[in-house]
Short mmCIF file of C-alpha atoms in Angstrom, two decimals:
data_model
loop_
_atom_site.label_atom_id
_atom_site.label_comp_id
_atom_site.label_asym_id
_atom_site.label_seq_id
_atom_site.Cartn_x
_atom_site.Cartn_y
_atom_site.Cartn_z
CA MET A 1 34.99 -15.78 4.27
CA ILE A 2 31.72 -17.21 5.41
CA GLU A 3 28.54 -15.94 3.90
CA PHE A 4 25.51 -15.53 6.04
CA ALA A 5 21.79 -15.35 5.61
CA LEU A 6 19.80 -13.73 8.30
CA PHE A 7 16.24 -14.72 8.94
CA GLY A 8 14.50 -12.16 11.13
CA ALA A 9 15.12 -8.35 11.27
CA GLY A 10 13.69 -7.48 14.64
CA ARG A 11 15.60 -6.66 17.85
CA ILE A 12 17.74 -9.55 18.09
CA GLY A 13 18.42 -10.00 14.24
CA LYS A 14 19.77 -6.42 14.38
CA ILE A 15 22.08 -7.57 17.26
CA HIS A 16 23.18 -10.39 15.07
CA ALA A 17 23.62 -8.36 12.00
CA ALA A 18 25.91 -6.06 14.02
CA ASN A 19 28.05 -9.09 15.29
CA LEU A 20 28.33 -10.55 12.05
CA ALA A 21 29.48 -6.95 10.78
CA ARG A 22 32.20 -6.70 13.32
CA HIS A 23 33.68 -10.22 12.44
CA PRO A 24 36.32 -10.12 9.78
CA GLY A 25 35.37 -13.62 8.51
CA ALA A 26 31.85 -13.03 8.28
CA LYS A 27 29.70 -11.49 5.51
CA LEU A 28 26.06 -10.99 5.71
CA LYS A 29 24.63 -11.58 2.23
CA TYR A 30 20.86 -11.84 2.85
CA VAL A 31 18.25 -10.49 5.27
CA ILE A 32 14.76 -12.21 5.09
CA ASP A 33 11.79 -10.96 7.01
CA ARG A 34 8.05 -11.07 6.39
CA HIS A 35 7.93 -7.38 7.24
CA ALA A 36 9.69 -6.00 3.91
CA PRO A 37 10.51 -2.62 5.38
CA SER A 38 12.39 -4.06 8.25
CA ALA A 39 14.25 -6.39 5.92
CA ALA A 40 15.20 -3.59 3.64
CA ALA A 41 16.44 -1.17 6.26
CA LEU A 42 18.63 -4.02 7.85
CA ALA A 43 19.91 -5.02 4.72
CA GLN A 44 20.84 -1.55 3.65
CA ALA A 45 22.60 -0.79 6.89
CA HIS A 46 24.82 -3.95 6.39
CA GLY A 47 25.35 -3.83 2.70
CA ALA A 48 23.14 -6.96 2.27
CA GLN A 49 20.32 -7.89 -0.14
CA VAL A 50 16.84 -8.63 0.95
CA ALA A 51 15.67 -12.27 -0.22
CA ASP A 52 13.36 -14.79 0.37
CA LEU A 53 13.68 -18.35 1.88
CA GLU A 54 14.33 -19.87 -1.57
CA ARG A 55 16.82 -17.38 -2.86
CA ALA A 56 18.84 -17.45 0.24
CA LEU A 57 18.79 -21.37 0.92
CA GLY A 58 19.29 -22.02 -2.87
CA ASP A 59 22.58 -19.71 -3.07
CA PRO A 60 25.56 -22.09 -2.99
CA SER A 61 27.63 -19.08 -1.55
CA VAL A 62 25.64 -19.02 1.41
CA GLN A 63 27.25 -21.41 3.89
CA ALA A 64 25.21 -20.57 7.13
CA VAL A 65 22.26 -19.14 8.25
CA VAL A 66 21.24 -17.30 11.61
CA ILE A 67 17.70 -17.69 12.56
CA ALA A 68 16.31 -14.93 14.58
CA SER A 69 12.72 -14.84 13.52
CA SER A 70 9.87 -15.33 15.55
CA THR A 71 9.77 -18.49 17.57
CA ASP A 72 6.85 -20.15 15.63
CA THR A 73 9.09 -20.11 12.53
CA HIS A 74 12.34 -21.63 14.05
CA ALA A 75 11.53 -25.44 13.63
CA ASP A 76 10.68 -25.06 10.03
CA LEU A 77 13.62 -22.72 9.21
CA ILE A 78 16.11 -25.01 10.86
CA VAL A 79 14.89 -27.95 8.93
CA ALA A 80 14.90 -26.23 5.66
CA ALA A 81 18.36 -24.74 6.08
CA ALA A 82 19.75 -28.28 7.36
CA ASN A 83 18.20 -29.73 4.29
CA ALA A 84 19.82 -27.19 1.97
CA GLY A 85 23.27 -28.05 3.42
CA LYS A 86 23.77 -24.73 5.67
CA ALA A 87 25.07 -24.41 9.02
CA VAL A 88 22.40 -23.22 11.24
CA PHE A 89 22.54 -20.94 14.46
CA CYS A 90 19.09 -20.50 15.89
CA GLU A 91 18.37 -18.03 18.66
CA LYS A 92 16.40 -19.71 21.48
CA PRO A 93 13.95 -21.28 21.93
CA VAL A 94 13.89 -23.72 19.06
CA ASP A 95 10.00 -24.00 19.21
CA LEU A 96 7.15 -23.25 21.27
CA SER A 97 6.58 -26.80 22.42
CA VAL A 98 8.57 -29.98 22.61
CA ALA A 99 5.62 -31.97 21.07
#
């Protein structure tokens, strides 16, 4: 069983959460979103917990992250997750520019 943290509880985050819920080898452990009510609603719908960046990336049971937050957060979250040793799936685009 691979435990995931999901960054972003908006429209695409909900789709990714539902996809993880359908996969027998995946478990959504944490939902992280700057809009607390959205994070809480999505976490509750999928039996997950609301967390912050540090808690999610610091948890050794979390092996992978799905980044479905706003585009301006993607690059920093990718780097943080990779530095924490997590596998990363990032919704496109990776960033707002190539600079």
